[in-house]
Amino acid sequence: MDINALPQISPIRTQSMQNLQTPAEVTKGFSAFLTDALNQVNQAQVDSANMADRFAAGNVEIHQVTIASQKASVMLDLTMQVRNKVIESYQEIMRMSI
């Protein structure tokens, strides 16, 4: 068997100590991510309401209003599902014995 015919295994790469983040930095990054996601959901809700107002004024078509409304609805539903999973996970962690 030819040794060159075997697949090559790449070396394991480890993070240097300089790239590691403190728990506070990770929390801050995650918090910023959640804040941004919630702001996007809120903006979709506002856009949907504005689109409905513009429809009432006769400036946009009904399909545009429907799309904006459904987009906002799906984003809100997903946000609620993620929130429920986070709460469920937190409760499960709190039930664990140390």
PDB file of N, CA and C in Angstrom:
ATOM      1  N   MET A   1       0.853  -1.164   0.000  1.00  0.00           N
ATOM      2  CA  MET A   1       0.000   0.000   0.000  1.00  0.00           C
ATOM      3  C   MET A   1       0.904   1.233   0.000  1.00  0.00           C
ATOM      4  N   ASP A   2       0.601   2.138  -0.905  1.00  0.00           N
ATOM      5  CA  ASP A   2       1.384   3.364  -1.035  1.00  0.00           C
ATOM      6  C   ASP A   2       0.928   4.380   0.009  1.00  0.00           C
ATOM      7  N   ILE A   3       1.857   4.884   0.796  1.00  0.00           N
ATOM      8  CA  ILE A   3       1.522   5.835   1.861  1.00  0.00           C
ATOM      9  C   ILE A   3       1.004   7.149   1.293  1.00  0.00           C
ATOM     10  N   ASN A   4       1.400   7.518   0.088  1.00  0.00           N
ATOM     11  CA  ASN A   4       0.954   8.763  -0.526  1.00  0.00           C
ATOM     12  C   ASN A   4      -0.494   8.671  -1.010  1.00  0.00           C
ATOM     13  N   ALA A   5      -1.019   7.456  -1.143  1.00  0.00           N
ATOM     14  CA  ALA A   5      -2.395   7.275  -1.607  1.00  0.00           C
ATOM     15  C   ALA A   5      -3.406   7.500  -0.485  1.00  0.00           C
ATOM     16  N   LEU A   6      -2.954   7.484   0.759  1.00  0.00           N
ATOM     17  CA  LEU A   6      -3.856   7.687   1.887  1.00  0.00           C
ATOM     18  C   LEU A   6      -4.235   9.162   1.999  1.00  0.00           C
ATOM     19  N   PRO A   7      -5.445   9.425   2.459  1.00  0.00           N
ATOM     20  CA  PRO A   7      -5.821  10.834   2.627  1.00  0.00           C
ATOM     21  C   PRO A   7      -4.964  11.496   3.690  1.00  0.00           C
ATOM     22  N   GLN A   8      -4.629  12.717   3.451  1.00  0.00           N
ATOM     23  CA  GLN A   8      -3.807  13.470   4.381  1.00  0.00           C
ATOM     24  C   GLN A   8      -4.675  14.043   5.491  1.00  0.00           C
ATOM     25  N   ILE A   9      -4.175  13.968   6.691  1.00  0.00           N
ATOM     26  CA  ILE A   9      -4.880  14.506   7.845  1.00  0.00           C
ATOM     27  C   ILE A   9      -4.224  15.831   8.195  1.00  0.00           C
ATOM     28  N   SER A  10      -5.057  16.851   8.237  1.00  0.00           N
ATOM     29  CA  SER A  10      -4.499  18.164   8.554  1.00  0.00           C
ATOM     30  C   SER A  10      -4.229  18.251  10.052  1.00  0.00           C
ATOM     31  N   PRO A  11      -3.227  19.019  10.421  1.00  0.00           N
ATOM     32  CA  PRO A  11      -2.918  19.154  11.854  1.00  0.00           C
ATOM     33  C   PRO A  11      -4.032  19.905  12.573  1.00  0.00           C
ATOM     34  N   ILE A  12      -4.171  19.604  13.824  1.00  0.00           N
ATOM     35  CA  ILE A  12      -5.187  20.270  14.640  1.00  0.00           C
ATOM     36  C   ILE A  12      -4.734  21.691  14.917  1.00  0.00           C
ATOM     37  N   ARG A  13      -5.640  22.607  14.703  1.00  0.00           N
ATOM     38  CA  ARG A  13      -5.319  24.007  14.965  1.00  0.00           C
ATOM     39  C   ARG A  13      -5.938  24.398  16.304  1.00  0.00           C
ATOM     40  N   THR A  14      -5.138  25.011  17.110  1.00  0.00           N
ATOM     41  CA  THR A  14      -5.625  25.471  18.405  1.00  0.00           C
ATOM     42  C   THR A  14      -5.627  26.985  18.418  1.00  0.00           C
ATOM     43  N   GLN A  15      -6.546  27.541  19.175  1.00  0.00           N
ATOM     44  CA  GLN A  15      -6.596  28.980  19.313  1.00  0.00           C
ATOM     45  C   GLN A  15      -5.477  29.424  20.235  1.00  0.00           C
ATOM     46  N   SER A  16      -4.892  30.531  19.889  1.00  0.00           N
ATOM     47  CA  SER A  16      -3.888  31.078  20.790  1.00  0.00           C
ATOM     48  C   SER A  16      -4.603  31.740  21.954  1.00  0.00           C
ATOM     49  N   MET A  17      -3.905  31.975  22.996  1.00  0.00           N
ATOM     50  CA  MET A  17      -4.498  32.597  24.179  1.00  0.00           C
ATOM     51  C   MET A  17      -4.962  34.012  23.890  1.00  0.00           C
ATOM     52  N   GLN A  18      -4.414  34.641  22.862  1.00  0.00           N
ATOM     53  CA  GLN A  18      -4.799  36.001  22.519  1.00  0.00           C
ATOM     54  C   GLN A  18      -6.206  36.058  21.928  1.00  0.00           C
ATOM     55  N   ASN A  19      -6.667  35.001  21.300  1.00  0.00           N
ATOM     56  CA  ASN A  19      -7.967  34.982  20.641  1.00  0.00           C
ATOM     57  C   ASN A  19      -9.109  34.610  21.573  1.00  0.00           C
ATOM     58  N   LEU A  20      -8.808  34.151  22.759  1.00  0.00           N
ATOM     59  CA  LEU A  20      -9.861  33.746  23.679  1.00  0.00           C
ATOM     60  C   LEU A  20     -10.543  34.974  24.257  1.00  0.00           C
ATOM     61  N   GLN A  21     -11.854  34.867  24.410  1.00  0.00           N
ATOM     62  CA  GLN A  21     -12.626  35.974  24.968  1.00  0.00           C
ATOM     63  C   GLN A  21     -13.020  35.657  26.397  1.00  0.00           C
ATOM     64  N   THR A  22     -13.150  36.696  27.173  1.00  0.00           N
ATOM     65  CA  THR A  22     -13.615  36.520  28.542  1.00  0.00           C
ATOM     66  C   THR A  22     -15.119  36.290  28.514  1.00  0.00           C
ATOM     67  N   PRO A  23     -15.680  35.703  29.567  1.00  0.00           N
ATOM     68  CA  PRO A  23     -17.131  35.521  29.606  1.00  0.00           C
ATOM     69  C   PRO A  23     -17.892  36.843  29.462  1.00  0.00           C
ATOM     70  N   ALA A  24     -17.350  37.918  29.997  1.00  0.00           N
ATOM     71  CA  ALA A  24     -18.012  39.220  29.879  1.00  0.00           C
ATOM     72  C   ALA A  24     -18.051  39.682  28.428  1.00  0.00           C
ATOM     73  N   GLU A  25     -16.978  39.428  27.678  1.00  0.00           N
ATOM     74  CA  GLU A  25     -16.942  39.809  26.263  1.00  0.00           C
ATOM     75  C   GLU A  25     -17.918  38.979  25.444  1.00  0.00           C
ATOM     76  N   VAL A  26     -18.003  37.700  25.750  1.00  0.00           N
ATOM     77  CA  VAL A  26     -18.943  36.830  25.047  1.00  0.00           C
ATOM     78  C   VAL A  26     -20.373  37.267  25.338  1.00  0.00           C
ATOM     79  N   THR A  27     -20.654  37.570  26.598  1.00  0.00           N
ATOM     80  CA  THR A  27     -21.989  38.025  26.990  1.00  0.00           C
ATOM     81  C   THR A  27     -22.347  39.323  26.292  1.00  0.00           C
ATOM     82  N   LYS A  28     -21.390  40.230  26.228  1.00  0.00           N
ATOM     83  CA  LYS A  28     -21.624  41.521  25.570  1.00  0.00           C
ATOM     84  C   LYS A  28     -21.911  41.319  24.085  1.00  0.00           C
ATOM     85  N   GLY A  29     -21.170  40.443  23.434  1.00  0.00           N
ATOM     86  CA  GLY A  29     -21.389  40.155  22.017  1.00  0.00           C
ATOM     87  C   GLY A  29     -22.743  39.511  21.771  1.00  0.00           C
ATOM     88  N   PHE A  30     -23.106  38.559  22.625  1.00  0.00           N
ATOM     89  CA  PHE A  30     -24.401  37.891  22.494  1.00  0.00           C
ATOM     90  C   PHE A  30     -25.531  38.872  22.750  1.00  0.00           C
ATOM     91  N   SER A  31     -25.353  39.734  23.725  1.00  0.00           N
ATOM     92  CA  SER A  31     -26.352  40.752  24.030  1.00  0.00           C
ATOM     93  C   SER A  31     -26.539  41.692  22.838  1.00  0.00           C
ATOM     94  N   ALA A  32     -25.445  42.095  22.215  1.00  0.00           N
ATOM     95  CA  ALA A  32     -25.526  42.967  21.037  1.00  0.00           C
ATOM     96  C   ALA A  32     -26.239  42.258  19.892  1.00  0.00           C
ATOM     97  N   PHE A  33     -25.972  40.956  19.732  1.00  0.00           N
ATOM     98  CA  PHE A  33     -26.633  40.170  18.687  1.00  0.00           C
ATOM     99  C   PHE A  33     -28.143  40.121  18.922  1.00  0.00           C
ATOM    100  N   LEU A  34     -28.542  39.851  20.163  1.00  0.00           N
ATOM    101  CA  LEU A  34     -29.973  39.792  20.478  1.00  0.00           C
ATOM    102  C   LEU A  34     -30.647  41.143  20.316  1.00  0.00           C
ATOM    103  N   THR A  35     -29.976  42.194  20.742  1.00  0.00           N
ATOM    104  CA  THR A  35     -30.521  43.538  20.598  1.00  0.00           C
ATOM    105  C   THR A  35     -30.733  43.875  19.129  1.00  0.00           C
ATOM    106  N   ASP A  36     -29.759  43.548  18.303  1.00  0.00           N
ATOM    107  CA  ASP A  36     -29.876  43.804  16.870  1.00  0.00           C
ATOM    108  C   ASP A  36     -31.027  43.005  16.261  1.00  0.00           C
ATOM    109  N   ALA A  37     -31.154  41.745  16.660  1.00  0.00           N
ATOM    110  CA  ALA A  37     -32.236  40.909  16.138  1.00  0.00           C
ATOM    111  C   ALA A  37     -33.604  41.460  16.542  1.00  0.00           C
ATOM    112  N   LEU A  38     -33.739  41.885  17.781  1.00  0.00           N
ATOM    113  CA  LEU A  38     -35.011  42.455  18.235  1.00  0.00           C
ATOM    114  C   LEU A  38     -35.313  43.780  17.535  1.00  0.00           C
ATOM    115  N   ASN A  39     -34.284  44.561  17.276  1.00  0.00           N
ATOM    116  CA  ASN A  39     -34.479  45.803  16.536  1.00  0.00           C
ATOM    117  C   ASN A  39     -34.959  45.527  15.111  1.00  0.00           C
ATOM    118  N   GLN A  40     -34.450  44.467  14.500  1.00  0.00           N
ATOM    119  CA  GLN A  40     -34.896  44.102  13.158  1.00  0.00           C
ATOM    120  C   GLN A  40     -36.357  43.664  13.164  1.00  0.00           C
ATOM    121  N   VAL A  41     -36.759  42.916  14.164  1.00  0.00           N
ATOM    122  CA  VAL A  41     -38.158  42.493  14.279  1.00  0.00           C
ATOM    123  C   VAL A  41     -39.052  43.716  14.470  1.00  0.00           C
ATOM    124  N   ASN A  42     -38.624  44.611  15.338  1.00  0.00           N
ATOM    125  CA  ASN A  42     -39.393  45.830  15.572  1.00  0.00           C
ATOM    126  C   ASN A  42     -39.503  46.650  14.286  1.00  0.00           C
ATOM    127  N   GLN A  43     -38.420  46.768  13.545  1.00  0.00           N
ATOM    128  CA  GLN A  43     -38.441  47.543  12.306  1.00  0.00           C
ATOM    129  C   GLN A  43     -39.382  46.901  11.287  1.00  0.00           C
ATOM    130  N   ALA A  44     -39.432  45.588  11.235  1.00  0.00           N
ATOM    131  CA  ALA A  44     -40.358  44.905  10.324  1.00  0.00           C
ATOM    132  C   ALA A  44     -41.805  45.195  10.713  1.00  0.00           C
ATOM    133  N   GLN A  45     -42.084  45.238  12.017  1.00  0.00           N
ATOM    134  CA  GLN A  45     -43.432  45.571  12.483  1.00  0.00           C
ATOM    135  C   GLN A  45     -43.794  47.008  12.105  1.00  0.00           C
ATOM    136  N   VAL A  46     -42.860  47.933  12.283  1.00  0.00           N
ATOM    137  CA  VAL A  46     -43.097  49.338  11.933  1.00  0.00           C
ATOM    138  C   VAL A  46     -43.297  49.487  10.428  1.00  0.00           C
ATOM    139  N   ASP A  47     -42.452  48.795   9.647  1.00  0.00           N
ATOM    140  CA  ASP A  47     -42.593  48.851   8.187  1.00  0.00           C
ATOM    141  C   ASP A  47     -43.950  48.321   7.737  1.00  0.00           C
ATOM    142  N   SER A  48     -44.415  47.263   8.378  1.00  0.00           N
ATOM    143  CA  SER A  48     -45.714  46.697   8.046  1.00  0.00           C
ATOM    144  C   SER A  48     -46.836  47.695   8.332  1.00  0.00           C
ATOM    145  N   ALA A  49     -46.765  48.354   9.475  1.00  0.00           N
ATOM    146  CA  ALA A  49     -47.782  49.353   9.824  1.00  0.00           C
ATOM    147  C   ALA A  49     -47.742  50.537   8.862  1.00  0.00           C
ATOM    148  N   ASN A  50     -46.528  50.974   8.510  1.00  0.00           N
ATOM    149  CA  ASN A  50     -46.396  52.077   7.556  1.00  0.00           C
ATOM    150  C   ASN A  50     -46.935  51.696   6.182  1.00  0.00           C
ATOM    151  N   MET A  51     -46.689  50.463   5.785  1.00  0.00           N
ATOM    152  CA  MET A  51     -47.181  49.977   4.495  1.00  0.00           C
ATOM    153  C   MET A  51     -48.705  49.956   4.484  1.00  0.00           C
ATOM    154  N   ALA A  52     -49.313  49.566   5.595  1.00  0.00           N
ATOM    155  CA  ALA A  52     -50.776  49.556   5.681  1.00  0.00           C
ATOM    156  C   ALA A  52     -51.322  50.980   5.584  1.00  0.00           C
ATOM    157  N   ASP A  53     -50.633  51.925   6.205  1.00  0.00           N
ATOM    158  CA  ASP A  53     -51.052  53.331   6.107  1.00  0.00           C
ATOM    159  C   ASP A  53     -50.936  53.839   4.676  1.00  0.00           C
ATOM    160  N   ARG A  54     -49.854  53.460   4.016  1.00  0.00           N
ATOM    161  CA  ARG A  54     -49.668  53.880   2.630  1.00  0.00           C
ATOM    162  C   ARG A  54     -50.696  53.237   1.713  1.00  0.00           C
ATOM    163  N   PHE A  55     -51.102  52.017   2.033  1.00  0.00           N
ATOM    164  CA  PHE A  55     -52.151  51.357   1.251  1.00  0.00           C
ATOM    165  C   PHE A  55     -53.473  52.105   1.408  1.00  0.00           C
ATOM    166  N   ALA A  56     -53.765  52.510   2.636  1.00  0.00           N
ATOM    167  CA  ALA A  56     -55.008  53.250   2.885  1.00  0.00           C
ATOM    168  C   ALA A  56     -55.013  54.575   2.118  1.00  0.00           C
ATOM    169  N   ALA A  57     -53.839  55.149   1.909  1.00  0.00           N
ATOM    170  CA  ALA A  57     -53.739  56.404   1.155  1.00  0.00           C
ATOM    171  C   ALA A  57     -53.710  56.159  -0.349  1.00  0.00           C
ATOM    172  N   GLY A  58     -53.650  54.889  -0.753  1.00  0.00           N
ATOM    173  CA  GLY A  58     -53.655  54.548  -2.174  1.00  0.00           C
ATOM    174  C   GLY A  58     -52.299  54.602  -2.838  1.00  0.00           C
ATOM    175  N   ASN A  59     -51.226  54.526  -2.046  1.00  0.00           N
ATOM    176  CA  ASN A  59     -49.869  54.642  -2.602  1.00  0.00           C
ATOM    177  C   ASN A  59     -49.205  53.311  -2.924  1.00  0.00           C
ATOM    178  N   VAL A  60     -49.680  52.209  -2.369  1.00  0.00           N
ATOM    179  CA  VAL A  60     -49.069  50.892  -2.625  1.00  0.00           C
ATOM    180  C   VAL A  60     -50.161  49.881  -2.938  1.00  0.00           C
ATOM    181  N   GLU A  61     -49.742  48.763  -3.498  1.00  0.00           N
ATOM    182  CA  GLU A  61     -50.665  47.681  -3.862  1.00  0.00           C
ATOM    183  C   GLU A  61     -50.861  46.731  -2.674  1.00  0.00           C
ATOM    184  N   ILE A  62     -51.949  45.999  -2.709  1.00  0.00           N
ATOM    185  CA  ILE A  62     -52.299  45.088  -1.608  1.00  0.00           C
ATOM    186  C   ILE A  62     -51.265  43.985  -1.427  1.00  0.00           C
ATOM    187  N   HIS A  63     -50.660  43.509  -2.536  1.00  0.00           N
ATOM    188  CA  HIS A  63     -49.685  42.425  -2.391  1.00  0.00           C
ATOM    189  C   HIS A  63     -48.451  42.892  -1.616  1.00  0.00           C
ATOM    190  N   GLN A  64     -48.067  44.158  -1.742  1.00  0.00           N
ATOM    191  CA  GLN A  64     -46.933  44.681  -0.987  1.00  0.00           C
ATOM    192  C   GLN A  64     -47.259  44.731   0.508  1.00  0.00           C
ATOM    193  N   VAL A  65     -48.491  45.109   0.820  1.00  0.00           N
ATOM    194  CA  VAL A  65     -48.920  45.154   2.221  1.00  0.00           C
ATOM    195  C   VAL A  65     -48.946  43.746   2.806  1.00  0.00           C
ATOM    196  N   THR A  66     -49.460  42.807   2.039  1.00  0.00           N
ATOM    197  CA  THR A  66     -49.552  41.418   2.503  1.00  0.00           C
ATOM    198  C   THR A  66     -48.159  40.839   2.755  1.00  0.00           C
ATOM    199  N   ILE A  67     -47.238  41.093   1.847  1.00  0.00           N
ATOM    200  CA  ILE A  67     -45.875  40.576   2.002  1.00  0.00           C
ATOM    201  C   ILE A  67     -45.218  41.175   3.238  1.00  0.00           C
ATOM    202  N   ALA A  68     -45.345  42.486   3.417  1.00  0.00           N
ATOM    203  CA  ALA A  68     -44.743  43.140   4.588  1.00  0.00           C
ATOM    204  C   ALA A  68     -45.362  42.621   5.877  1.00  0.00           C
ATOM    205  N   SER A  69     -46.664  42.413   5.865  1.00  0.00           N
ATOM    206  CA  SER A  69     -47.355  41.911   7.055  1.00  0.00           C
ATOM    207  C   SER A  69     -46.926  40.491   7.387  1.00  0.00           C
ATOM    208  N   GLN A  70     -46.844  39.642   6.383  1.00  0.00           N
ATOM    209  CA  GLN A  70     -46.436  38.257   6.615  1.00  0.00           C
ATOM    210  C   GLN A  70     -44.979  38.169   7.061  1.00  0.00           C
ATOM    211  N   LYS A  71     -44.131  39.006   6.487  1.00  0.00           N
ATOM    212  CA  LYS A  71     -42.720  39.030   6.892  1.00  0.00           C
ATOM    213  C   LYS A  71     -42.607  39.396   8.366  1.00  0.00           C
ATOM    214  N   ALA A  72     -43.318  40.425   8.781  1.00  0.00           N
ATOM    215  CA  ALA A  72     -43.292  40.848  10.181  1.00  0.00           C
ATOM    216  C   ALA A  72     -43.852  39.756  11.085  1.00  0.00           C
ATOM    217  N   SER A  73     -44.906  39.099  10.630  1.00  0.00           N
ATOM    218  CA  SER A  73     -45.523  38.043  11.425  1.00  0.00           C
ATOM    219  C   SER A  73     -44.577  36.851  11.608  1.00  0.00           C
ATOM    220  N   VAL A  74     -43.921  36.437  10.541  1.00  0.00           N
ATOM    221  CA  VAL A  74     -42.991  35.306  10.614  1.00  0.00           C
ATOM    222  C   VAL A  74     -41.806  35.652  11.521  1.00  0.00           C
ATOM    223  N   MET A  75     -41.298  36.876  11.401  1.00  0.00           N
ATOM    224  CA  MET A  75     -40.176  37.285  12.242  1.00  0.00           C
ATOM    225  C   MET A  75     -40.572  37.292  13.714  1.00  0.00           C
ATOM    226  N   LEU A  76     -41.770  37.773  14.012  1.00  0.00           N
ATOM    227  CA  LEU A  76     -42.235  37.800  15.395  1.00  0.00           C
ATOM    228  C   LEU A  76     -42.455  36.382  15.922  1.00  0.00           C
ATOM    229  N   ASP A  77     -43.038  35.510  15.104  1.00  0.00           N
ATOM    230  CA  ASP A  77     -43.237  34.117  15.521  1.00  0.00           C
ATOM    231  C   ASP A  77     -41.907  33.429  15.822  1.00  0.00           C
ATOM    232  N   LEU A  78     -40.921  33.646  14.959  1.00  0.00           N
ATOM    233  CA  LEU A  78     -39.607  33.044  15.176  1.00  0.00           C
ATOM    234  C   LEU A  78     -38.977  33.582  16.451  1.00  0.00           C
ATOM    235  N   THR A  79     -39.109  34.885  16.674  1.00  0.00           N
ATOM    236  CA  THR A  79     -38.570  35.486  17.894  1.00  0.00           C
ATOM    237  C   THR A  79     -39.210  34.873  19.132  1.00  0.00           C
ATOM    238  N   MET A  80     -40.505  34.680  19.099  1.00  0.00           N
ATOM    239  CA  MET A  80     -41.196  34.084  20.239  1.00  0.00           C
ATOM    240  C   MET A  80     -40.757  32.636  20.465  1.00  0.00           C
ATOM    241  N   GLN A  81     -40.550  31.888  19.395  1.00  0.00           N
ATOM    242  CA  GLN A  81     -40.092  30.506  19.539  1.00  0.00           C
ATOM    243  C   GLN A  81     -38.686  30.447  20.132  1.00  0.00           C
ATOM    244  N   VAL A  82     -37.814  31.346  19.684  1.00  0.00           N
ATOM    245  CA  VAL A  82     -36.455  31.390  20.237  1.00  0.00           C
ATOM    246  C   VAL A  82     -36.513  31.776  21.714  1.00  0.00           C
ATOM    247  N   ARG A  83     -37.335  32.766  22.046  1.00  0.00           N
ATOM    248  CA  ARG A  83     -37.493  33.180  23.447  1.00  0.00           C
ATOM    249  C   ARG A  83     -37.960  32.005  24.298  1.00  0.00           C
ATOM    250  N   ASN A  84     -38.940  31.268  23.808  1.00  0.00           N
ATOM    251  CA  ASN A  84     -39.457  30.121  24.561  1.00  0.00           C
ATOM    252  C   ASN A  84     -38.376  29.059  24.770  1.00  0.00           C
ATOM    253  N   LYS A  85     -37.557  28.822  23.753  1.00  0.00           N
ATOM    254  CA  LYS A  85     -36.475  27.838  23.888  1.00  0.00           C
ATOM    255  C   LYS A  85     -35.417  28.307  24.881  1.00  0.00           C
ATOM    256  N   VAL A  86     -35.118  29.596  24.864  1.00  0.00           N
ATOM    257  CA  VAL A  86     -34.137  30.130  25.811  1.00  0.00           C
ATOM    258  C   VAL A  86     -34.651  29.983  27.236  1.00  0.00           C
ATOM    259  N   ILE A  87     -35.910  30.320  27.461  1.00  0.00           N
ATOM    260  CA  ILE A  87     -36.492  30.186  28.795  1.00  0.00           C
ATOM    261  C   ILE A  87     -36.519  28.727  29.223  1.00  0.00           C
ATOM    262  N   GLU A  88     -36.901  27.849  28.310  1.00  0.00           N
ATOM    263  CA  GLU A  88     -36.932  26.418  28.613  1.00  0.00           C
ATOM    264  C   GLU A  88     -35.533  25.909  28.971  1.00  0.00           C
ATOM    265  N   SER A  89     -34.520  26.344  28.233  1.00  0.00           N
ATOM    266  CA  SER A  89     -33.145  25.928  28.515  1.00  0.00           C
ATOM    267  C   SER A  89     -32.684  26.458  29.860  1.00  0.00           C
ATOM    268  N   TYR A  90     -33.003  27.699  30.152  1.00  0.00           N
ATOM    269  CA  TYR A  90     -32.635  28.297  31.435  1.00  0.00           C
ATOM    270  C   TYR A  90     -33.269  27.507  32.585  1.00  0.00           C
ATOM    271  N   GLN A  91     -34.552  27.185  32.443  1.00  0.00           N
ATOM    272  CA  GLN A  91     -35.236  26.432  33.491  1.00  0.00           C
ATOM    273  C   GLN A  91     -34.618  25.052  33.671  1.00  0.00           C
ATOM    274  N   GLU A  92     -34.219  24.431  32.571  1.00  0.00           N
ATOM    275  CA  GLU A  92     -33.583  23.116  32.650  1.00  0.00           C
ATOM    276  C   GLU A  92     -32.237  23.213  33.372  1.00  0.00           C
ATOM    277  N   ILE A  93     -31.481  24.243  33.081  1.00  0.00           N
ATOM    278  CA  ILE A  93     -30.194  24.441  33.751  1.00  0.00           C
ATOM    279  C   ILE A  93     -30.404  24.665  35.242  1.00  0.00           C
ATOM    280  N   MET A  94     -31.432  25.431  35.596  1.00  0.00           N
ATOM    281  CA  MET A  94     -31.685  25.717  37.010  1.00  0.00           C
ATOM    282  C   MET A  94     -32.126  24.447  37.764  1.00  0.00           C
ATOM    283  N   ARG A  95     -32.692  23.476  37.076  1.00  0.00           N
ATOM    284  CA  ARG A  95     -33.115  22.225  37.728  1.00  0.00           C
ATOM    285  C   ARG A  95     -31.946  21.266  37.929  1.00  0.00           C
ATOM    286  N   MET A  96     -30.834  21.516  37.268  1.00  0.00           N
ATOM    287  CA  MET A  96     -29.682  20.615  37.401  1.00  0.00           C
ATOM    288  C   MET A  96     -29.064  20.736  38.789  1.00  0.00           C
ATOM    289  N   SER A  97     -28.641  19.586  39.299  1.00  0.00           N
ATOM    290  CA  SER A  97     -27.943  19.625  40.583  1.00  0.00           C
ATOM    291  C   SER A  97     -26.453  19.769  40.312  1.00  0.00           C
ATOM    292  N   ILE A  98     -25.802  20.446  41.222  1.00  0.00           N
ATOM    293  CA  ILE A  98     -24.364  20.707  41.036  1.00  0.00           C
ATOM    294  C   ILE A  98     -23.545  19.655  41.715  1.00  0.00           C
TER     295      ILE A  98
END
